[in-house]
mmCIF file of C-alpha atoms in Angstrom:
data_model
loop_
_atom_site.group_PDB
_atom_site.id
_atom_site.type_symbol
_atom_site.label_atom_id
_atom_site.label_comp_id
_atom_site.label_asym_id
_atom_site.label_seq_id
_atom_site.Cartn_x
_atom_site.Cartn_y
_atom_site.Cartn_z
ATOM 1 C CA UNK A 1 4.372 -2.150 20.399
ATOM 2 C CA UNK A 2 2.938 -5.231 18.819
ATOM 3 C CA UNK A 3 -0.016 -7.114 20.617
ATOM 4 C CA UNK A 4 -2.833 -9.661 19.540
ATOM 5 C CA UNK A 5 -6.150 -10.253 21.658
ATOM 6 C CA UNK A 6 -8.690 -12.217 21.315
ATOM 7 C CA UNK A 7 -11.839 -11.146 21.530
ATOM 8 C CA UNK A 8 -14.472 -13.717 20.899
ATOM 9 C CA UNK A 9 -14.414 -16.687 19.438
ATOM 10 C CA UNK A 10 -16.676 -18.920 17.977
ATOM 11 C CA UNK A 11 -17.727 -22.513 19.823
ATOM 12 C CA UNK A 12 -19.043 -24.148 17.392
ATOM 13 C CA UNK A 13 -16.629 -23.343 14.471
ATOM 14 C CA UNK A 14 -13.613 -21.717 15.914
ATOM 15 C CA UNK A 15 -14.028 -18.506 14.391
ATOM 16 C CA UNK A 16 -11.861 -15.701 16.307
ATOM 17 C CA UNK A 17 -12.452 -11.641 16.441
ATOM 18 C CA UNK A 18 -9.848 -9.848 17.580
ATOM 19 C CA UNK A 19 -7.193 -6.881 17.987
ATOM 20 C CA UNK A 20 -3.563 -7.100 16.300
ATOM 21 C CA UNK A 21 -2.272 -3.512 17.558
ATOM 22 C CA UNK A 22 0.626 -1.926 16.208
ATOM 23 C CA UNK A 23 2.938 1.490 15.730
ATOM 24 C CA UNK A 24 0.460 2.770 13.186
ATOM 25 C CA UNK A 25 -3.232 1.858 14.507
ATOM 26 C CA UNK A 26 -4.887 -1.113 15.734
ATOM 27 C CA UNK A 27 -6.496 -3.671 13.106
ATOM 28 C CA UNK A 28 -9.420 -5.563 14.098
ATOM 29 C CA UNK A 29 -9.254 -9.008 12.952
ATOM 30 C CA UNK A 30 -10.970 -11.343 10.645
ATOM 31 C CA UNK A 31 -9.468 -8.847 8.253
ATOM 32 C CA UNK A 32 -9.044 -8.580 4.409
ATOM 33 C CA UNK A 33 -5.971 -6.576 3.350
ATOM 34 C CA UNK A 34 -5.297 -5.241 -0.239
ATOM 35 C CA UNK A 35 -2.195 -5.518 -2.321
ATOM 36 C CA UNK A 36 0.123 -2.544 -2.530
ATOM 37 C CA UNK A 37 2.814 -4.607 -4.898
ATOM 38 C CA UNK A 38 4.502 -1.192 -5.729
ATOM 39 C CA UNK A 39 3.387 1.001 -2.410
ATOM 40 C CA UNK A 40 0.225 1.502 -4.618
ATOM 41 C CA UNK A 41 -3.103 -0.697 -4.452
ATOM 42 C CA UNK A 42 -3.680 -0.308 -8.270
ATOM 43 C CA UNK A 43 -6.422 2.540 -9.073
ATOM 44 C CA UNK A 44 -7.113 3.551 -5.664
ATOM 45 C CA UNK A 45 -5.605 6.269 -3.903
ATOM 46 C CA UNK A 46 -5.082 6.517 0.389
ATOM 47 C CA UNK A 47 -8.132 7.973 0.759
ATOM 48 C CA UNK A 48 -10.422 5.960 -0.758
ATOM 49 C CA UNK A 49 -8.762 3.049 0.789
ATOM 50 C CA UNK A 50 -9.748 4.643 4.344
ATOM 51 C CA UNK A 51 -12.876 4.989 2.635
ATOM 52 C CA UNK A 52 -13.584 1.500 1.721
ATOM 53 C CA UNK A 53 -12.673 0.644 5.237
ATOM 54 C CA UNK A 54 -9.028 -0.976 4.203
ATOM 55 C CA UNK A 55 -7.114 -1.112 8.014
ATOM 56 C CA UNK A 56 -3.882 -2.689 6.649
ATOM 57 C CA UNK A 57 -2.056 -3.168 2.951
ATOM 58 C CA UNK A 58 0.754 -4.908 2.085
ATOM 59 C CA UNK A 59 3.920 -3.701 0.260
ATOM 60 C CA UNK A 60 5.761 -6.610 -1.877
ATOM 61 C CA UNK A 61 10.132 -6.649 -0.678
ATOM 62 C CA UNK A 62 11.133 -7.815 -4.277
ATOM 63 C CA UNK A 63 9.467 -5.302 -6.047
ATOM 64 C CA UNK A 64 9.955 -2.429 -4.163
ATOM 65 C CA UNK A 65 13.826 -3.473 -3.629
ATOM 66 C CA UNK A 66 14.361 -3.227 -7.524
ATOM 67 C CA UNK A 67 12.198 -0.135 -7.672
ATOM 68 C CA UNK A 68 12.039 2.573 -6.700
ATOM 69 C CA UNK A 69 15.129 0.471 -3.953
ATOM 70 C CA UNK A 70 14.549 -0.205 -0.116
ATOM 71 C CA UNK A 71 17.336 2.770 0.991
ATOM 72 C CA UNK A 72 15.287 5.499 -1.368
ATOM 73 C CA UNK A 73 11.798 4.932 0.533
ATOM 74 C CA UNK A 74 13.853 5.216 3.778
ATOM 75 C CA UNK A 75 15.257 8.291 2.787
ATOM 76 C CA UNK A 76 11.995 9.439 2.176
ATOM 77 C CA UNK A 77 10.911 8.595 5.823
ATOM 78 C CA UNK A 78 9.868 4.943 4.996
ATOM 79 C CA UNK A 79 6.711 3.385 3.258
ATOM 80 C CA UNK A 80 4.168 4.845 4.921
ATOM 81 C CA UNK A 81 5.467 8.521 4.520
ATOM 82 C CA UNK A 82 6.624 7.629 0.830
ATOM 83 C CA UNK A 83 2.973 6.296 -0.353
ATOM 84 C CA UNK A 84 0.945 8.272 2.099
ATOM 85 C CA UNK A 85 -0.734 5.924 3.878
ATOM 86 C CA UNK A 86 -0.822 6.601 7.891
ATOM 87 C CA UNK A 87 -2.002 3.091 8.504
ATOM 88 C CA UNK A 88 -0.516 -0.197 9.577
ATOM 89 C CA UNK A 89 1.309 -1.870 6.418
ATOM 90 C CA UNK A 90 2.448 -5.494 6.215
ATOM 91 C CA UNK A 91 5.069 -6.592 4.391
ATOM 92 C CA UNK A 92 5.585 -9.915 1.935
ATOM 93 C CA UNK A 93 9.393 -11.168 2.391
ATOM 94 C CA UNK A 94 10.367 -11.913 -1.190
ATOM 95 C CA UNK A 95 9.854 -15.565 -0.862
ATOM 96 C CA UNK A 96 6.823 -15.774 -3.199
ATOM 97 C CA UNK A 97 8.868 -14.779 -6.004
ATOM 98 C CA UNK A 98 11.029 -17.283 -5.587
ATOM 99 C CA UNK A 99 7.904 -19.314 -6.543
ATOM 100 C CA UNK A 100 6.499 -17.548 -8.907
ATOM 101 C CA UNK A 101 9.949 -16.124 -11.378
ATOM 102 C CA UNK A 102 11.036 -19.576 -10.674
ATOM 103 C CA UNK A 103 12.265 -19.873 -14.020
ATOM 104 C CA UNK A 104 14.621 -16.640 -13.386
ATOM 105 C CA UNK A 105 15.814 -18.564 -9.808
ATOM 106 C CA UNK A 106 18.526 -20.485 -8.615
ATOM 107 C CA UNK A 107 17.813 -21.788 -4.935
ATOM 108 C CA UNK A 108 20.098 -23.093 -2.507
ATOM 109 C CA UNK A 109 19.689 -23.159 1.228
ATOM 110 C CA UNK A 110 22.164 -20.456 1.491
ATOM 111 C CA UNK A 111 20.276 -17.687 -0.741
ATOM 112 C CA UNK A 112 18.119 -17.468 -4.125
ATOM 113 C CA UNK A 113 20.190 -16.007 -7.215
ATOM 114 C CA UNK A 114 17.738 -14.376 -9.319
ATOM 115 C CA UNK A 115 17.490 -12.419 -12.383
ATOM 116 C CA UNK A 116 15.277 -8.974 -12.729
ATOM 117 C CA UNK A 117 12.237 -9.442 -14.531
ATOM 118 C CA UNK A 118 12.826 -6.250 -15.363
ATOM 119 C CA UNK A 119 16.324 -5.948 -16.887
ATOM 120 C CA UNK A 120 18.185 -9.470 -15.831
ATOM 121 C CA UNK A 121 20.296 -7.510 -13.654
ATOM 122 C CA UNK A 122 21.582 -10.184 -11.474
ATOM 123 C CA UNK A 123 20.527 -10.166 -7.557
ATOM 124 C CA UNK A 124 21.280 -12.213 -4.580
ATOM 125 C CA UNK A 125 18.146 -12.874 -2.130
ATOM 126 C CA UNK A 126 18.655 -14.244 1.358
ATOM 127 C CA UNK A 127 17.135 -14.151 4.558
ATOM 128 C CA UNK A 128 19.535 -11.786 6.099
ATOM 129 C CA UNK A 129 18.496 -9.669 2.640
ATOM 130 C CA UNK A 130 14.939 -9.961 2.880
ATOM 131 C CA UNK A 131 15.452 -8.272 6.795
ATOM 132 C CA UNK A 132 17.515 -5.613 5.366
ATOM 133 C CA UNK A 133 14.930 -4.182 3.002
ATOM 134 C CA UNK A 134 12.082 -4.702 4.830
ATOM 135 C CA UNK A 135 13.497 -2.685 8.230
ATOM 136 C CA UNK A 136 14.205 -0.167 5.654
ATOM 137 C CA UNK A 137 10.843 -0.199 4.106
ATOM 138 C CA UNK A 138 9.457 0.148 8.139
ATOM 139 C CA UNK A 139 6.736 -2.067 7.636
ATOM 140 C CA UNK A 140 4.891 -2.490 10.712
ATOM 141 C CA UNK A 141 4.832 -6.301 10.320
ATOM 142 C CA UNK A 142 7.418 -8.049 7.747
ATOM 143 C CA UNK A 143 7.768 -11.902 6.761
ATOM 144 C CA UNK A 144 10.443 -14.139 7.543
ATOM 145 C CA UNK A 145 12.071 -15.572 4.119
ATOM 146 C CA UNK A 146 10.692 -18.601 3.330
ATOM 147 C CA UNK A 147 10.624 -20.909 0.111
ATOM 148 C CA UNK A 148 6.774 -21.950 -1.311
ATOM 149 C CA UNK A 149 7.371 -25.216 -2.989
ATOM 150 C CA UNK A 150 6.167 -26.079 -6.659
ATOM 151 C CA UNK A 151 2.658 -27.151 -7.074
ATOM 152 C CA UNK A 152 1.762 -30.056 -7.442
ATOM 153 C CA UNK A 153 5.158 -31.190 -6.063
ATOM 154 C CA UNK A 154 6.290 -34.772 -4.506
ATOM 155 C CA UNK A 155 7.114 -35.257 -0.902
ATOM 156 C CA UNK A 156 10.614 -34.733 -1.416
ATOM 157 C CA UNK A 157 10.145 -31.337 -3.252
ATOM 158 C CA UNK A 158 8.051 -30.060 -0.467
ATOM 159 C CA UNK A 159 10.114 -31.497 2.315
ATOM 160 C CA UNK A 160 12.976 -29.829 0.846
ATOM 161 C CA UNK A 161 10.994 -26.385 0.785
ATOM 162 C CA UNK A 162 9.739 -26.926 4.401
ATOM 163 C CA UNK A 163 13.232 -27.323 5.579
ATOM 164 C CA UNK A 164 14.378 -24.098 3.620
ATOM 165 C CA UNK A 165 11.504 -22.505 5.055
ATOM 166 C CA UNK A 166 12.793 -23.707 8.879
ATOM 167 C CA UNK A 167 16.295 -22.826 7.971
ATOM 168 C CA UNK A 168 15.577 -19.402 6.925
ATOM 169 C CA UNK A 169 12.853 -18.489 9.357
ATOM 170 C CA UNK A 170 16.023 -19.015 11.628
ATOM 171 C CA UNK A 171 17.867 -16.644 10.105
ATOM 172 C CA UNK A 172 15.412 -13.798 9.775
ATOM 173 C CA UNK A 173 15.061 -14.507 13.389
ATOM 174 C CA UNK A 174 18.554 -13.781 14.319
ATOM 175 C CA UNK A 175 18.857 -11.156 11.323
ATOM 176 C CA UNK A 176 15.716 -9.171 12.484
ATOM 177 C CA UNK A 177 16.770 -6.014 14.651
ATOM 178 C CA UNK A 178 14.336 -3.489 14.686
ATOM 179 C CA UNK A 179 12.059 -3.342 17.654
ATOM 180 C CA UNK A 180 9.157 -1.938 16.171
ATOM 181 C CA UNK A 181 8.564 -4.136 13.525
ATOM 182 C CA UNK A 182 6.673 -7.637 14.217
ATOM 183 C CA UNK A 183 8.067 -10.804 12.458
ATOM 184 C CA UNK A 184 5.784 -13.268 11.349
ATOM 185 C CA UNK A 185 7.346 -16.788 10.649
ATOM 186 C CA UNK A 186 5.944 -18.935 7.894
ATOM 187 C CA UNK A 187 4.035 -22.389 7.622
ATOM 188 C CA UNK A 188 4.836 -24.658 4.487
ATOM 189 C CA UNK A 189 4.619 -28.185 3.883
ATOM 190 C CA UNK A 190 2.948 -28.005 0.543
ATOM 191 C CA UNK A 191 -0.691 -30.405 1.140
ATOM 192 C CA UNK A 192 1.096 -33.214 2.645
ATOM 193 C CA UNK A 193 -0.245 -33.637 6.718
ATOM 194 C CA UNK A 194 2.662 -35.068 8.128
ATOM 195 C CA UNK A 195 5.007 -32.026 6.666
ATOM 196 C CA UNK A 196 2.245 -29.023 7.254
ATOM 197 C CA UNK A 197 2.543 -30.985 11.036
ATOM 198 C CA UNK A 198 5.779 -30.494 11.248
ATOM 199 C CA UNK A 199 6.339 -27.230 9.828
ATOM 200 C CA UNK A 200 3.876 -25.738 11.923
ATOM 201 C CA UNK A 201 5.534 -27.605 15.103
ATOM 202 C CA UNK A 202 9.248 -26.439 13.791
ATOM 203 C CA UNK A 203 7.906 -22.570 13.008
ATOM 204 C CA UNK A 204 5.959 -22.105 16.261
ATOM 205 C CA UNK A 205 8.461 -23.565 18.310
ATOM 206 C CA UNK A 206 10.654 -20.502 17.377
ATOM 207 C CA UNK A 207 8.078 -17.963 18.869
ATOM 208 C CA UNK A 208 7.078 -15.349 16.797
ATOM 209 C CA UNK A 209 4.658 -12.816 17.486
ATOM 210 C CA UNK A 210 2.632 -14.221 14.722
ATOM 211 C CA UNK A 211 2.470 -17.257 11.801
ATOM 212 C CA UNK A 212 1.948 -16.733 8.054
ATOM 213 C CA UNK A 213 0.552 -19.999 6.651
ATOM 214 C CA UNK A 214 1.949 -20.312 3.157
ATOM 215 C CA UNK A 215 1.685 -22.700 -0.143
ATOM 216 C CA UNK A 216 -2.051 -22.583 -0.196
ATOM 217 C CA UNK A 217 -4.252 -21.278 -3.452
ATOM 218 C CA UNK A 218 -1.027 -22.347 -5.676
ATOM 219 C CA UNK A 219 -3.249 -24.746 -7.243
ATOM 220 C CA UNK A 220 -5.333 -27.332 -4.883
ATOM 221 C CA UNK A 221 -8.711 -27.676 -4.774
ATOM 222 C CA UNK A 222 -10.239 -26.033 -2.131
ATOM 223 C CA UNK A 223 -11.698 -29.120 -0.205
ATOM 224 C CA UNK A 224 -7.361 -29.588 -0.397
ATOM 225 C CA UNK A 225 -7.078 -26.255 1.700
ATOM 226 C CA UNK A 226 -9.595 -26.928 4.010
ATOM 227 C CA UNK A 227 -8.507 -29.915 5.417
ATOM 228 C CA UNK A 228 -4.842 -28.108 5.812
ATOM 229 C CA UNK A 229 -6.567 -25.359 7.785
ATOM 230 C CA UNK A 230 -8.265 -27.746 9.508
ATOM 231 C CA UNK A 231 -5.239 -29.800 10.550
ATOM 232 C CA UNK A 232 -3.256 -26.400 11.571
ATOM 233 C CA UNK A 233 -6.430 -25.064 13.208
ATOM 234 C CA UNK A 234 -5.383 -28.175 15.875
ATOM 235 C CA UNK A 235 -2.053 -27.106 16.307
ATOM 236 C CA UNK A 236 -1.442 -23.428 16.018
ATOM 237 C CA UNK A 237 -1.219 -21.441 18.891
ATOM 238 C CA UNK A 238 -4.412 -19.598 20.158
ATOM 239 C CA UNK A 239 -2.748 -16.360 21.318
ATOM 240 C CA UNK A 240 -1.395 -14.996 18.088
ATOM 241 C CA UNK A 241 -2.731 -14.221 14.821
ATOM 242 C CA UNK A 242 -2.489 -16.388 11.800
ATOM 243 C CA UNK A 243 -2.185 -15.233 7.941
ATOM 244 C CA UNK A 244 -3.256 -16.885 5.062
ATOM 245 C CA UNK A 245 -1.130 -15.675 2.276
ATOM 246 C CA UNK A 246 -2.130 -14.872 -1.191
ATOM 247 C CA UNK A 247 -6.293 -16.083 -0.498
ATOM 248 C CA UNK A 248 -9.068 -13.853 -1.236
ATOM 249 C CA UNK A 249 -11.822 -15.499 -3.202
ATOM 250 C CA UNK A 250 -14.757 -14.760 -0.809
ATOM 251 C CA UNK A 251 -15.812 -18.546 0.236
ATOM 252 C CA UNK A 252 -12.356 -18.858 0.707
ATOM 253 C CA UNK A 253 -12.289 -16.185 3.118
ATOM 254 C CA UNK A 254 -15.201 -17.373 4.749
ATOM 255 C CA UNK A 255 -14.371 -20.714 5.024
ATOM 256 C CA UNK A 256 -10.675 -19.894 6.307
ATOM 257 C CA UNK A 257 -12.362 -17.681 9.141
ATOM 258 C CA UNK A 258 -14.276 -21.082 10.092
ATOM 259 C CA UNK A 259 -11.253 -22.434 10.689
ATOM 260 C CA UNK A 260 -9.028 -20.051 12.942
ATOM 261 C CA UNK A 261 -7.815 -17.803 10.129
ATOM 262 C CA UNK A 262 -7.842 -13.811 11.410
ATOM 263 C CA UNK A 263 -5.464 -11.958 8.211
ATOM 264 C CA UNK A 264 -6.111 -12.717 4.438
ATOM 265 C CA UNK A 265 -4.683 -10.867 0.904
ATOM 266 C CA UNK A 266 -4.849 -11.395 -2.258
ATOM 267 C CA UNK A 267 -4.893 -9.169 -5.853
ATOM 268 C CA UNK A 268 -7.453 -11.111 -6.817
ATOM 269 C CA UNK A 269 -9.988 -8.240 -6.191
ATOM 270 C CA UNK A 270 -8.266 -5.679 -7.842
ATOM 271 C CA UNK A 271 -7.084 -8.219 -10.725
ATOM 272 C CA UNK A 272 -10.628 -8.942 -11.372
ATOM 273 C CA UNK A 273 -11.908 -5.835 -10.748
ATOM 274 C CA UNK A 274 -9.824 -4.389 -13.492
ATOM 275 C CA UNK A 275 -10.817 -7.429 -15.813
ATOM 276 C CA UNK A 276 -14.630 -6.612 -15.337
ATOM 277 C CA UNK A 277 -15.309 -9.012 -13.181
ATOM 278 C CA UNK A 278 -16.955 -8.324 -10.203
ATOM 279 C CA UNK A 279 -17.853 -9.985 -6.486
ATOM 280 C CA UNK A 280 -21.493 -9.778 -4.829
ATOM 281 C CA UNK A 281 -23.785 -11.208 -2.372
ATOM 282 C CA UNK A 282 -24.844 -13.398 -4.759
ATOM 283 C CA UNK A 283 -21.641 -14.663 -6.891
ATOM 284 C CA UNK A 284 -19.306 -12.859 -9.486
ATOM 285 C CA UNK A 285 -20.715 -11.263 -12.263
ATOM 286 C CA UNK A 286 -18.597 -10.351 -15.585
ATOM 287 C CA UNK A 287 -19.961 -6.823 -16.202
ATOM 288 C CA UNK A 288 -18.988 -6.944 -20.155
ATOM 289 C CA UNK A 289 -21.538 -9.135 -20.761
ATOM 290 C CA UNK A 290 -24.944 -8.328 -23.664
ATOM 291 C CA UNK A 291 -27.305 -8.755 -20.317
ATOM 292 C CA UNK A 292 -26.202 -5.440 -18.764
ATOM 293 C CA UNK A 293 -26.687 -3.196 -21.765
ATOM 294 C CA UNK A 294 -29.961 -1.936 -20.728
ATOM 295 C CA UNK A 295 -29.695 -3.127 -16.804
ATOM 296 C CA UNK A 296 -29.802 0.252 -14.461
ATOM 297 C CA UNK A 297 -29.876 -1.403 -11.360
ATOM 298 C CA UNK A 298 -26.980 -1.359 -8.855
ATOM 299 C CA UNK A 299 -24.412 -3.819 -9.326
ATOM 300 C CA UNK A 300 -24.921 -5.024 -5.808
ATOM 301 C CA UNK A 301 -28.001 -3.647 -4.334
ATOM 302 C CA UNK A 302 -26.630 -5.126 -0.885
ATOM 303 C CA UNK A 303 -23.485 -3.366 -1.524
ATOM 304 C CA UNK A 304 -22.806 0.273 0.106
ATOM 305 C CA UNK A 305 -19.857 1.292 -1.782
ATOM 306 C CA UNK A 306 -18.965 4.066 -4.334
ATOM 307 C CA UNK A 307 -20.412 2.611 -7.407
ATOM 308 C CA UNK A 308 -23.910 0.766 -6.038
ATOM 309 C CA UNK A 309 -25.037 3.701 -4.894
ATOM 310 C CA UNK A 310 -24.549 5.866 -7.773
ATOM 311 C CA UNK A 311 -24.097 4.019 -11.139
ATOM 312 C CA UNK A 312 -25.855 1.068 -12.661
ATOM 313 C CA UNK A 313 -24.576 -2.052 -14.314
ATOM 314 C CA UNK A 314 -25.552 -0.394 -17.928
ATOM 315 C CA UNK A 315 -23.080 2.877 -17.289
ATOM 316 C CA UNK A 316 -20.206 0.365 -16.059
ATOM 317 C CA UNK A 317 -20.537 -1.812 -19.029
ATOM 318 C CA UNK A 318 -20.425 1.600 -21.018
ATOM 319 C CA UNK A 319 -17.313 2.473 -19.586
ATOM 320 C CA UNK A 320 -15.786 -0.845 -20.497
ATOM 321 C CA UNK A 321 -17.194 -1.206 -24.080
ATOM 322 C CA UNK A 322 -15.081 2.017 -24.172
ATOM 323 C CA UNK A 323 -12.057 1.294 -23.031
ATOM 324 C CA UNK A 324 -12.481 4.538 -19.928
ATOM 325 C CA UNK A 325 -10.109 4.076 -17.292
ATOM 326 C CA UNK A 326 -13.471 4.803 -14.609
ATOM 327 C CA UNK A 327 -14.215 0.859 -15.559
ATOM 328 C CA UNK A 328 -10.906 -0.349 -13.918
ATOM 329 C CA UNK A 329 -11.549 2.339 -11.016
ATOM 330 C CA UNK A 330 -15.097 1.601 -10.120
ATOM 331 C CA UNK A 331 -14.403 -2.227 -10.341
ATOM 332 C CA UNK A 332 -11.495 -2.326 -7.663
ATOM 333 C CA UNK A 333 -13.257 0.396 -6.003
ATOM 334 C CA UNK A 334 -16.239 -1.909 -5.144
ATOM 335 C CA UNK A 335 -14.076 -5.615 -4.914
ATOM 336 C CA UNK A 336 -12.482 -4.048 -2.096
ATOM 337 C CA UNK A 337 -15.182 -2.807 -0.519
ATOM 338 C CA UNK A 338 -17.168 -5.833 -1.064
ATOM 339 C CA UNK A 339 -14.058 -8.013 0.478
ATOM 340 C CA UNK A 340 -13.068 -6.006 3.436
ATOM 341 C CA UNK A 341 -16.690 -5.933 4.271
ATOM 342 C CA UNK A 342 -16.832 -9.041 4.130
ATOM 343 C CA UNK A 343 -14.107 -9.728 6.928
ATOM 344 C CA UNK A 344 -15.738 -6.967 8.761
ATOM 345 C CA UNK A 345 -19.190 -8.748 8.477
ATOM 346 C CA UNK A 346 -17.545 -12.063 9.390
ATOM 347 C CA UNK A 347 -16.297 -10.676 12.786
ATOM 348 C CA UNK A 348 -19.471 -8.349 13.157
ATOM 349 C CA UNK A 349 -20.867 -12.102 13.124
ATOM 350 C CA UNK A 350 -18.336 -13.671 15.812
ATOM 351 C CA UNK A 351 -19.261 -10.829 18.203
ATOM 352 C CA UNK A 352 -22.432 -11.528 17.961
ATOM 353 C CA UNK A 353 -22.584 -14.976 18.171
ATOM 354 C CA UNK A 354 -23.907 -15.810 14.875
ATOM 355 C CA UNK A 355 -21.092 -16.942 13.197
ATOM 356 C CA UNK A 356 -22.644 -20.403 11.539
ATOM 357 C CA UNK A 357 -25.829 -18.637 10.372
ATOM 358 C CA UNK A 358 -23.339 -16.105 8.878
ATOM 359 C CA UNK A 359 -21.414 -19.077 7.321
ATOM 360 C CA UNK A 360 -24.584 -20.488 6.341
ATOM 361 C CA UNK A 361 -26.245 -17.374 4.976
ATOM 362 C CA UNK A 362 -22.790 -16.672 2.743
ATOM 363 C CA UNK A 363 -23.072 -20.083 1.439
ATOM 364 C CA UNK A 364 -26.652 -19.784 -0.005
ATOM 365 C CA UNK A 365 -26.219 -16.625 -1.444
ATOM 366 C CA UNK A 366 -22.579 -17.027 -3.293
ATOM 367 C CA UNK A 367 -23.291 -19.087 -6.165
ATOM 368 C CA UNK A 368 -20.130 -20.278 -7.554
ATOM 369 C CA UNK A 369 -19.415 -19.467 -11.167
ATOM 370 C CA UNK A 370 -19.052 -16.219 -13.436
ATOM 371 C CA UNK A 371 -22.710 -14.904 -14.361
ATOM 372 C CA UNK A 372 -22.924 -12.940 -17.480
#
């Protein structure tokens, strides 16, 4: 049920197009997917995700285990009958929380004891837990448990993630039952070579229809995470797709596609979007600002999505200065767009063999830095 092909790929950077298919649709790689942390991308409804062009979303394990619980959405058919949305899903395992509610955490390598952020109800997390919810949720492709290390953290701290990471990716393995749901394993190793090396040599060696590579935009610079994709670009294996977990900032994305990437996610659209701060062809702009009282151009005149072709910069500032929900809306509503069609323009690019001049093009256009 679950297949990756390659397409074309790129000879002078490594840049891949492809096909992951799967129960609920095929998904043509590079592709951006947005963040359904509750079985909801914030503001947008199924619709006008198929709208925006969105091919896959992700549901987040933790949060949907603690509410509304893992055996409720099953009873209601599963995640994509619960939210509505007939397309492929992919699901996060848990292990980023372990990360990021550190503070609520204890973490052994037999399971995580955490408390709610919610209540403090007590809960144990595991591998053989994180399987459980997410062949209940029926994700088409779930994540094997894995621990991200601290950032910055020494060798020893990441070493001792990195072996979790093995150790559980083991488990899930062997926990993992149901046939039509892919299992991606996990790549940690924090920014050190020698452990990303042997992580990825560890993971792969277990076989899994696909590799998540984790611990990356936690912190490092971004030269930092290029030279990790670079290394794992050398060592992953051709024939199956690779994730880059938690990265959406556009060069990111670009760059990452440069070097062998084909799935990327982040909130960072929506976050920002709902913040007022927006991504275009020619850098972000922070749509709150004095300069866009009067301005009743399009936000993105190179943009084709709901709110460049009908509103101008002054109405969205409007709608902020007043505190209307239509702000948040139209500001997700076109950082999706603008980031999935991105990915979309990337492999329109690798098809067509102009990947570099793509690259190239991005790079002179995307200024760096807030405007406004």
């Amino acid at each position: 049920m679950f297949e990756f092909k390659v397409e074309a790929v790129c000879p002078r950077t490594g840049a891949r197009a492809g096909v992951l298919r799967t129960p609920h649709g095929p998904v043509r790689t590079p592709v951006f997917m947005p963040v359904g942390t509750q079985a909801t991308v914030k503001a947008m409804t199924p619709p006008e995700l198929e709208e925006i062009g969105a091919q896959i979303i992700l549901g987040n394990t933790y949060h949907l285990y603690l509410r509304p619980g893992a055996e409720l959405v099953a009873e209601a058919g599963g995640l994509h009958r619960f939210m509505g949305w007939n397309r492929p899903i992919l699901t996060d395992s848990g292990g980023f929380q372990v990360f990021s509610l550190a503070q609520l955490n204890k973490v052994t390598d037999q399971d995580v004891r955490c408390r709610s952020h919610l209540d403090g109800s007590e809960h144990v997390m595991s591998p053989e837990w994180a399987m459980r919810v997410q062949e209940l949720l029926g994700s088409d492709i779930a994540m094997c448990f894995d621990q991200c290390g601290p950032f910055p953290a020494t060798h020893a701290q990441a070493e001792t993630a990195l072996e979790r990471t093995t150790l559980w990716a083991e488990r899930s393995k062997a926990a993992h039952s149901r046939p039509d749901q892919a299992l991606f394993g996990i790549v940690q190793g924090s920014v050190y070579d020698d452990l990303r090396l042997r992580s990825a040599r560890e993971i792969v060696g277990m076989d899994f229809p696909g590799y998540g590579i984790g611990g990356l935009s936690v912190g490092e610079s971004h030269d930092v995470m290029y030279r990790v994709l670079d290394l794992l670009d050398g060592v992953m294996p051709r024939e199956k797709p690779r994730y880059l977990m938690g990265v959406g900032y556009p060069p990111n994305i670009v760059e990452g596609v440069a070097r062998g990437v084909d799935m990327f996610d982040c909130v960072l659209p929506t976050r920002n979007g709902r913040n007022g701060t927006l991504f275009t062809s020619f850098g972000r702009v922070n749509i709150k600002a004095q300069r866009y009282e009067r301005d009743f151009g399009p936000v993105d005149p190179e943009c084709d999505c709901y709110l460049c072709r009908d509103f101008s910069r002054a109405y969205l500032r409007h709608l902020y200065r007043c505190g209307e929900i239509l702000a948040a809306r139209l500001c997700t509503w076109h950082n999706l767009r603008y980031t999935v069609r991105l990915a979309e323009r990337a492999r329109e690019a690798i098809l067509a063999g102009s990947f570099p001049e793509f690259r190239e093009r991005f790079r002179e256009g995307f200024q760096d830095g807030e405007r406004g």
